[in-house]
mmCIF file of C-alpha atoms in Angstrom:
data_model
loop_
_atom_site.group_PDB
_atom_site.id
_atom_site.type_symbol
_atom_site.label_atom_id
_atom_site.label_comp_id
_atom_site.label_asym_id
_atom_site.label_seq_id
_atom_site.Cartn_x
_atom_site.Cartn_y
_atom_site.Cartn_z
ATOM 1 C CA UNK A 1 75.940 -10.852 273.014
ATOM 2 C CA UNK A 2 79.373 -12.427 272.614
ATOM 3 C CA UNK A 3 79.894 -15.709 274.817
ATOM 4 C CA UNK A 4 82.898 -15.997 276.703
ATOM 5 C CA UNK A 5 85.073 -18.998 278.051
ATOM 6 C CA UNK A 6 87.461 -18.972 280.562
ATOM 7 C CA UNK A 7 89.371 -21.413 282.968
ATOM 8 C CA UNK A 8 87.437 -22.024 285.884
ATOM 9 C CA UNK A 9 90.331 -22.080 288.336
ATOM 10 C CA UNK A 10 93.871 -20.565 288.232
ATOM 11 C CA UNK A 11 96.755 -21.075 290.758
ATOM 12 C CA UNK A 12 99.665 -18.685 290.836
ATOM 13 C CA UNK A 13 102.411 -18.499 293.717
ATOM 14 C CA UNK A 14 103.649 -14.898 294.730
ATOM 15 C CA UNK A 15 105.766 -12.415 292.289
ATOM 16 C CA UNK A 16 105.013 -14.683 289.538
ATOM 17 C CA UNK A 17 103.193 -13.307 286.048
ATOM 18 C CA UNK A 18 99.652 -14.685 285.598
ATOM 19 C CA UNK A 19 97.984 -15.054 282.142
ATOM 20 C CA UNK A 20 94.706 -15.898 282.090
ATOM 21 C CA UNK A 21 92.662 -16.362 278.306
ATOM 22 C CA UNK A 22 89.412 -15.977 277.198
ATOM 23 C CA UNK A 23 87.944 -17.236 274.427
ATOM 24 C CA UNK A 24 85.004 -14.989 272.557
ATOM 25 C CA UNK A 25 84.919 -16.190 268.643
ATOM 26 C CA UNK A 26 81.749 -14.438 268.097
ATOM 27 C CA UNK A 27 82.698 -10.809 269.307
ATOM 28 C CA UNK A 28 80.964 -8.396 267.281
ATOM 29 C CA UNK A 29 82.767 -5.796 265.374
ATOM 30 C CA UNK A 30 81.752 -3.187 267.808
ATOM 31 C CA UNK A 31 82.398 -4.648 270.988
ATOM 32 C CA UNK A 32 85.139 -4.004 273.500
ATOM 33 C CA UNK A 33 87.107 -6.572 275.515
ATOM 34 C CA UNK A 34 86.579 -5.744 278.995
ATOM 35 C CA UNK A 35 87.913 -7.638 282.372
ATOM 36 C CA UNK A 36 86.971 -7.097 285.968
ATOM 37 C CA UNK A 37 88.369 -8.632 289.083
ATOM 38 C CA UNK A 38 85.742 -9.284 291.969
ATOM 39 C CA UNK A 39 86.560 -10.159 295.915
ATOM 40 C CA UNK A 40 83.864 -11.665 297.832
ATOM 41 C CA UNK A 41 80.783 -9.217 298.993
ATOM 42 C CA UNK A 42 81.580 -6.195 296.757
ATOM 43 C CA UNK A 43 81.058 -4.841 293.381
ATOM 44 C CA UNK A 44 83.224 -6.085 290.034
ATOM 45 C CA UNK A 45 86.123 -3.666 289.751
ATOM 46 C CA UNK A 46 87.214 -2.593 286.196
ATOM 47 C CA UNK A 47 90.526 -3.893 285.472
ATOM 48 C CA UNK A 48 91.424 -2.943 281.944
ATOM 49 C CA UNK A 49 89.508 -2.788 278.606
ATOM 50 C CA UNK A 50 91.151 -2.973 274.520
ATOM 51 C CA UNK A 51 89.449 -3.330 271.055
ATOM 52 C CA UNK A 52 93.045 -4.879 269.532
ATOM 53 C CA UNK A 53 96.875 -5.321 269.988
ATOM 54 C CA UNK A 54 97.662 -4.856 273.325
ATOM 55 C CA UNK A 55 96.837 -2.422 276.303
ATOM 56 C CA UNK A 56 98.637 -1.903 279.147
ATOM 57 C CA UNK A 57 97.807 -0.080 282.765
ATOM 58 C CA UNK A 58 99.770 0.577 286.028
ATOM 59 C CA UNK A 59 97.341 -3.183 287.268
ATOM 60 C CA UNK A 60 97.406 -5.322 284.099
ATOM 61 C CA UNK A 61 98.354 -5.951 280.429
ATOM 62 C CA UNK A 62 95.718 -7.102 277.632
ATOM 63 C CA UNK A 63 96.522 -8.974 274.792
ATOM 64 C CA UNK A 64 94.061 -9.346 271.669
ATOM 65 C CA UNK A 65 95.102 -11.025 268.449
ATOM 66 C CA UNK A 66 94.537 -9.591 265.575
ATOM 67 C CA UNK A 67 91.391 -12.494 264.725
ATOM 68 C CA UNK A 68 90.050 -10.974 268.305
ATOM 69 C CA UNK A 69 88.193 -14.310 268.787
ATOM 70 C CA UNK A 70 90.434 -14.241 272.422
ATOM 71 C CA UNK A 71 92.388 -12.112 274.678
ATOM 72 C CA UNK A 72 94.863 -12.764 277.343
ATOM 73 C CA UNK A 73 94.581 -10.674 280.735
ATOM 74 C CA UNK A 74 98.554 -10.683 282.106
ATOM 75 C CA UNK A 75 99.170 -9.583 285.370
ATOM 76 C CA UNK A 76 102.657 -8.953 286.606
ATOM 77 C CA UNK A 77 103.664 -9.849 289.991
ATOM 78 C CA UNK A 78 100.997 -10.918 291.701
ATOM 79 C CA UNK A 79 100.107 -10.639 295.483
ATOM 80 C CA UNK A 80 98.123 -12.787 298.185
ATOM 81 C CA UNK A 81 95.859 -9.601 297.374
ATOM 82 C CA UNK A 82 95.384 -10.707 294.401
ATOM 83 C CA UNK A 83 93.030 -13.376 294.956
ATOM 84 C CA UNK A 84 90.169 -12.733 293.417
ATOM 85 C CA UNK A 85 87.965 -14.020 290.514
ATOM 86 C CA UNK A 86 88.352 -12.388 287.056
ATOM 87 C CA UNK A 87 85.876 -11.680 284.498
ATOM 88 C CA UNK A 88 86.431 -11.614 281.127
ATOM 89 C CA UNK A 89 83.599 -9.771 279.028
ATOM 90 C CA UNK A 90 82.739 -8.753 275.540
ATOM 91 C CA UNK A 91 79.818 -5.932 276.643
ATOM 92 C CA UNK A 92 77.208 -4.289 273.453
ATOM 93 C CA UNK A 93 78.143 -1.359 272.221
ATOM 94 C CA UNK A 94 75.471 1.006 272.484
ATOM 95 C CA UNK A 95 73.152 3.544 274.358
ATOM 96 C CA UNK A 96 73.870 1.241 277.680
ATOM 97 C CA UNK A 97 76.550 -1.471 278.406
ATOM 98 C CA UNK A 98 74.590 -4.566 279.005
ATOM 99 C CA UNK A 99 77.269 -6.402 280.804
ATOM 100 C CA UNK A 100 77.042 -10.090 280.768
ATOM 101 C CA UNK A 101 79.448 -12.141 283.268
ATOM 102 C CA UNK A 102 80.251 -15.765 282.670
ATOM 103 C CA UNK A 103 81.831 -18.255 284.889
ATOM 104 C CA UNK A 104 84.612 -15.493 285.706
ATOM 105 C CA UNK A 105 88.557 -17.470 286.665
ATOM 106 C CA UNK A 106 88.855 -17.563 290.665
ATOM 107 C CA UNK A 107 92.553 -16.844 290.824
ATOM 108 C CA UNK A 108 94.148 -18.163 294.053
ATOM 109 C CA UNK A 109 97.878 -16.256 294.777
ATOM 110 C CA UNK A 110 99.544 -18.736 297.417
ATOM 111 C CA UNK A 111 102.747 -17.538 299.666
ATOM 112 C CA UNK B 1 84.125 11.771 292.320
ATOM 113 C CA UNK B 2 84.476 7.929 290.669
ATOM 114 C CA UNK B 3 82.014 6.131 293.142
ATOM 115 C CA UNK B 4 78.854 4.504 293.008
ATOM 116 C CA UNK B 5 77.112 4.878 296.649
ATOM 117 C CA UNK B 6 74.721 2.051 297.435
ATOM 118 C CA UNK B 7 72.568 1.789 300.809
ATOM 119 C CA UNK B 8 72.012 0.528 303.207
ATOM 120 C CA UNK B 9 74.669 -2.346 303.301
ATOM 121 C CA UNK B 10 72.818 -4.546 304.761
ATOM 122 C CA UNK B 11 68.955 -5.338 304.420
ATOM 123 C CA UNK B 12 66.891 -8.088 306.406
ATOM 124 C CA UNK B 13 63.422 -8.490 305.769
ATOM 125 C CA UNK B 14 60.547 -10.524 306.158
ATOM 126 C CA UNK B 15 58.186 -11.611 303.283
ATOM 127 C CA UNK B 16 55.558 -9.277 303.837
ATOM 128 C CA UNK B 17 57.788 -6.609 303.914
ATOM 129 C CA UNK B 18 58.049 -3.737 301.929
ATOM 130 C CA UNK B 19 61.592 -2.105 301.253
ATOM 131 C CA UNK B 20 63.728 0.331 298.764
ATOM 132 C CA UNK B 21 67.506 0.061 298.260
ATOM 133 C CA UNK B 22 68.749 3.139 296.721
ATOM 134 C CA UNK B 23 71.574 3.895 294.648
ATOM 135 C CA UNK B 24 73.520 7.662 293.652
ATOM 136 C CA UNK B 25 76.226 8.664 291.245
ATOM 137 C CA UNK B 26 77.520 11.741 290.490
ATOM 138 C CA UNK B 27 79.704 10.814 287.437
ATOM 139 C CA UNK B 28 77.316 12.357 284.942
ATOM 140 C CA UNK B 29 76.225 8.554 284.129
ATOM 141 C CA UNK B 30 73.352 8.490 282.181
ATOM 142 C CA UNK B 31 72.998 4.643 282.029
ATOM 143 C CA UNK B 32 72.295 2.978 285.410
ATOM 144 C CA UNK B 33 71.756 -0.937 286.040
ATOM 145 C CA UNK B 34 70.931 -3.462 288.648
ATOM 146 C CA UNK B 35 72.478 -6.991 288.973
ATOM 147 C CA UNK B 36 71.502 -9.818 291.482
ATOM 148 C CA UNK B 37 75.125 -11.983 292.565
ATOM 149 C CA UNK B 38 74.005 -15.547 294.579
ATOM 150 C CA UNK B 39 76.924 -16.603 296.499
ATOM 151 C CA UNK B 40 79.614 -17.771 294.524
ATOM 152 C CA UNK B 41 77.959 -17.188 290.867
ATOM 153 C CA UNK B 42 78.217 -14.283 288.622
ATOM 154 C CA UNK B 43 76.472 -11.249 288.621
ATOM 155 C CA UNK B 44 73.170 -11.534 286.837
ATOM 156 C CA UNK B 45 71.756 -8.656 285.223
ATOM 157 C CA UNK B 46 68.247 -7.350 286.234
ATOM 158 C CA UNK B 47 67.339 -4.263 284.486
ATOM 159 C CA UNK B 48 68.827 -1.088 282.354
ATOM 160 C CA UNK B 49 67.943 2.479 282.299
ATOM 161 C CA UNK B 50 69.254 4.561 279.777
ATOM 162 C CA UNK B 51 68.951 8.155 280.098
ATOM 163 C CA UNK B 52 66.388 7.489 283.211
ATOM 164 C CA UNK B 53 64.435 5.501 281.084
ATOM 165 C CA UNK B 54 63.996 1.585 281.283
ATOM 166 C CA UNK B 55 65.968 0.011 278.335
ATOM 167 C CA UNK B 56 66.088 -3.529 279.716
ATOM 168 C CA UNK B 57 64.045 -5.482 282.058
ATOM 169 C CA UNK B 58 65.774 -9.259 281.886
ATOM 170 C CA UNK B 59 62.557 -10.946 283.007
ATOM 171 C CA UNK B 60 62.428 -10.186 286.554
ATOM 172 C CA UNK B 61 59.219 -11.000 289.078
ATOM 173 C CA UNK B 62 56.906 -8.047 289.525
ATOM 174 C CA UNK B 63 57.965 -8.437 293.319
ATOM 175 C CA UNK B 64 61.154 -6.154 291.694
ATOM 176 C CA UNK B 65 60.052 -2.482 290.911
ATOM 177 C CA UNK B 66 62.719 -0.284 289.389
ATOM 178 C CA UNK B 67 63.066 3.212 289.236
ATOM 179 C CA UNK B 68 65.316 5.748 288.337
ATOM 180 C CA UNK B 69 63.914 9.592 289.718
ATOM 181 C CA UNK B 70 66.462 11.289 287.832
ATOM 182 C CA UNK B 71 69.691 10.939 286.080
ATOM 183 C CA UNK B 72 71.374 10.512 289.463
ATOM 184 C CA UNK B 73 69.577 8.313 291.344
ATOM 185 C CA UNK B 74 68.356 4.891 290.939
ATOM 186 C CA UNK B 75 65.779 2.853 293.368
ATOM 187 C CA UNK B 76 64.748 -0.535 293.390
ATOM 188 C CA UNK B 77 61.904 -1.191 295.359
ATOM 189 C CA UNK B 78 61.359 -4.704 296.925
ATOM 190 C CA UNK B 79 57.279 -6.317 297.839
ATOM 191 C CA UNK B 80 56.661 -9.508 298.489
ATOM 192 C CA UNK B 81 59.735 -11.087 298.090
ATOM 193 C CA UNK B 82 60.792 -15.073 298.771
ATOM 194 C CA UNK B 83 63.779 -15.942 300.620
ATOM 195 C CA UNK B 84 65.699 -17.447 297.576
ATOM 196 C CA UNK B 85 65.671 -13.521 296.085
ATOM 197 C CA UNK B 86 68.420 -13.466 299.221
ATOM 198 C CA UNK B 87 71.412 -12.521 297.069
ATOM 199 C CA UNK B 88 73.988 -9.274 296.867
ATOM 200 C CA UNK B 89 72.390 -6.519 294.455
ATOM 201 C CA UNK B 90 74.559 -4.882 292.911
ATOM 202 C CA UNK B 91 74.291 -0.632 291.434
ATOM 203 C CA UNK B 92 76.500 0.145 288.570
ATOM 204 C CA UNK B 93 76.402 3.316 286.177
ATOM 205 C CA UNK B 94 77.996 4.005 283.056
ATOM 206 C CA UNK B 95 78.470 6.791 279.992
ATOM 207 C CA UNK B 96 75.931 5.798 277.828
ATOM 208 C CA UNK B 97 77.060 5.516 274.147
ATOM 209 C CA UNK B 98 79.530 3.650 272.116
ATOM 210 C CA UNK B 99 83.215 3.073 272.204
ATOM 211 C CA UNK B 100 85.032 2.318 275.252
ATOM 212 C CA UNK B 101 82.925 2.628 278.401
ATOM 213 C CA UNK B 102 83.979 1.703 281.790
ATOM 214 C CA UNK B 103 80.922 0.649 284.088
ATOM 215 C CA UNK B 104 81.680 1.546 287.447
ATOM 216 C CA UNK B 105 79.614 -0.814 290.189
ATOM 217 C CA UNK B 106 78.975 -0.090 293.718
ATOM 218 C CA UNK B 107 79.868 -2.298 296.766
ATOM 219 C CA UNK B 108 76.482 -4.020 296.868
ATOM 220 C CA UNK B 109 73.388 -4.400 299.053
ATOM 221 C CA UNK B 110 73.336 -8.006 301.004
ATOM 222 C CA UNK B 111 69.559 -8.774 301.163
ATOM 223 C CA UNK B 112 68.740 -11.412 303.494
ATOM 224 C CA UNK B 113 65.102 -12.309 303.056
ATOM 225 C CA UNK B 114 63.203 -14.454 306.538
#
């Protein structure tokens, strides 16, 4: 299972971009980068997922060098309701995604 | 229909006490998992079933009895348990196989155990 490192804290004022990296340098050839945003007392939401380059959703923008070994989760114009901690993860590829959540970024969005 | 449905939402229960929390999808998921989240750490996964089979159990006390009835449905029955198993368990499901796979969770049981 690829490890993954990411800051611990992140502070971001309103309508400003937010990048937030994650480092995996021993991602497997198969796996997918995969990020999920969590608010207190419910379920990990899926955010956005790439393999390389960059992806981009109506929520969020992924980066991925071409090395893969990190990826950078943008999001554009955040909100107070964006609060939230983020989880960057590198999940198996196989019959079942065994999902494995580090440390996660708590993201705090002030006015 | 994109939802995982877990109940109930809220679960207090003594240490003698025996209780389910159930879990239902109707995404055509054929990989279903539980995760334990203590307050403010990350969700820790518990156990796998791919296609309604156990794939992964990540060391978990006996007290802890999975099962999944059908492709559907997923149970995890609780005996015996302590009060630091008090935690939010979390229900996801998922299309099993390679490639990219979203895992969809559900909102979470909050266990309190007395």
């Amino acid at each position: 299972l690829a490890k993954t490192t990411q800051p611990i804290s992140m502070d971001s004022y309103e309508g400003q971009e937010v990048n937030i990296t994650c480092s995996h340098n021993n991602i497997a050839t198969n796996d997918y980068i995969t990020w999920y945003q969590q608010f207190p007392s419910q379920g990990p939401r899926f955010i956005i997922q790439g393999y390389k380059t960059k992806v981009t959703n109506e929520v969020a923008s992924l980066f991925i060098p071409a090395d893969r070994k990190s990826s950078t989760l943008s999001l554009p114009r955040v909100s107070l309701s964006d609060t939230a901690v983020y989880y960057c993860l590198a999940p198996t590829s196989g019959s079942a995604r065994q999902l494995t959540f580090g440390s996660g970024t708590q993201l705090t969005v002030l006015p | 229909d994109t939802e995982v449905t877990q109940t109930p939402k809220h679960l207090v229960m003594g240490m003698t006490n025996k209780k389910s929390l159930k879990c239902e999808q109707h995404m055509g998921h054929r990989a279903m998992y539980w995760y334990k989240q203590k307050a403010k750490k990350p969700p820790e996964l518990m156990f796998v079933y791919s296609y309604e089979k156990l794939s992964i159990n990540e060391s978990v006390p006996s007290r802890f009895s999975p099962e999944c009835p059908n492709s559907s449905l997923l149970n995890l029955h609780l005996h015996a348990l302590q009060p630091e198993d008090s935690a939010l368990y979390l229900c996801a499901s998922s299309h099993a196989g390679t490639g990219e796979v979203e895992v969809f969770f559900g909102s979470g049981t909050q266990l309190s155990v007395l």
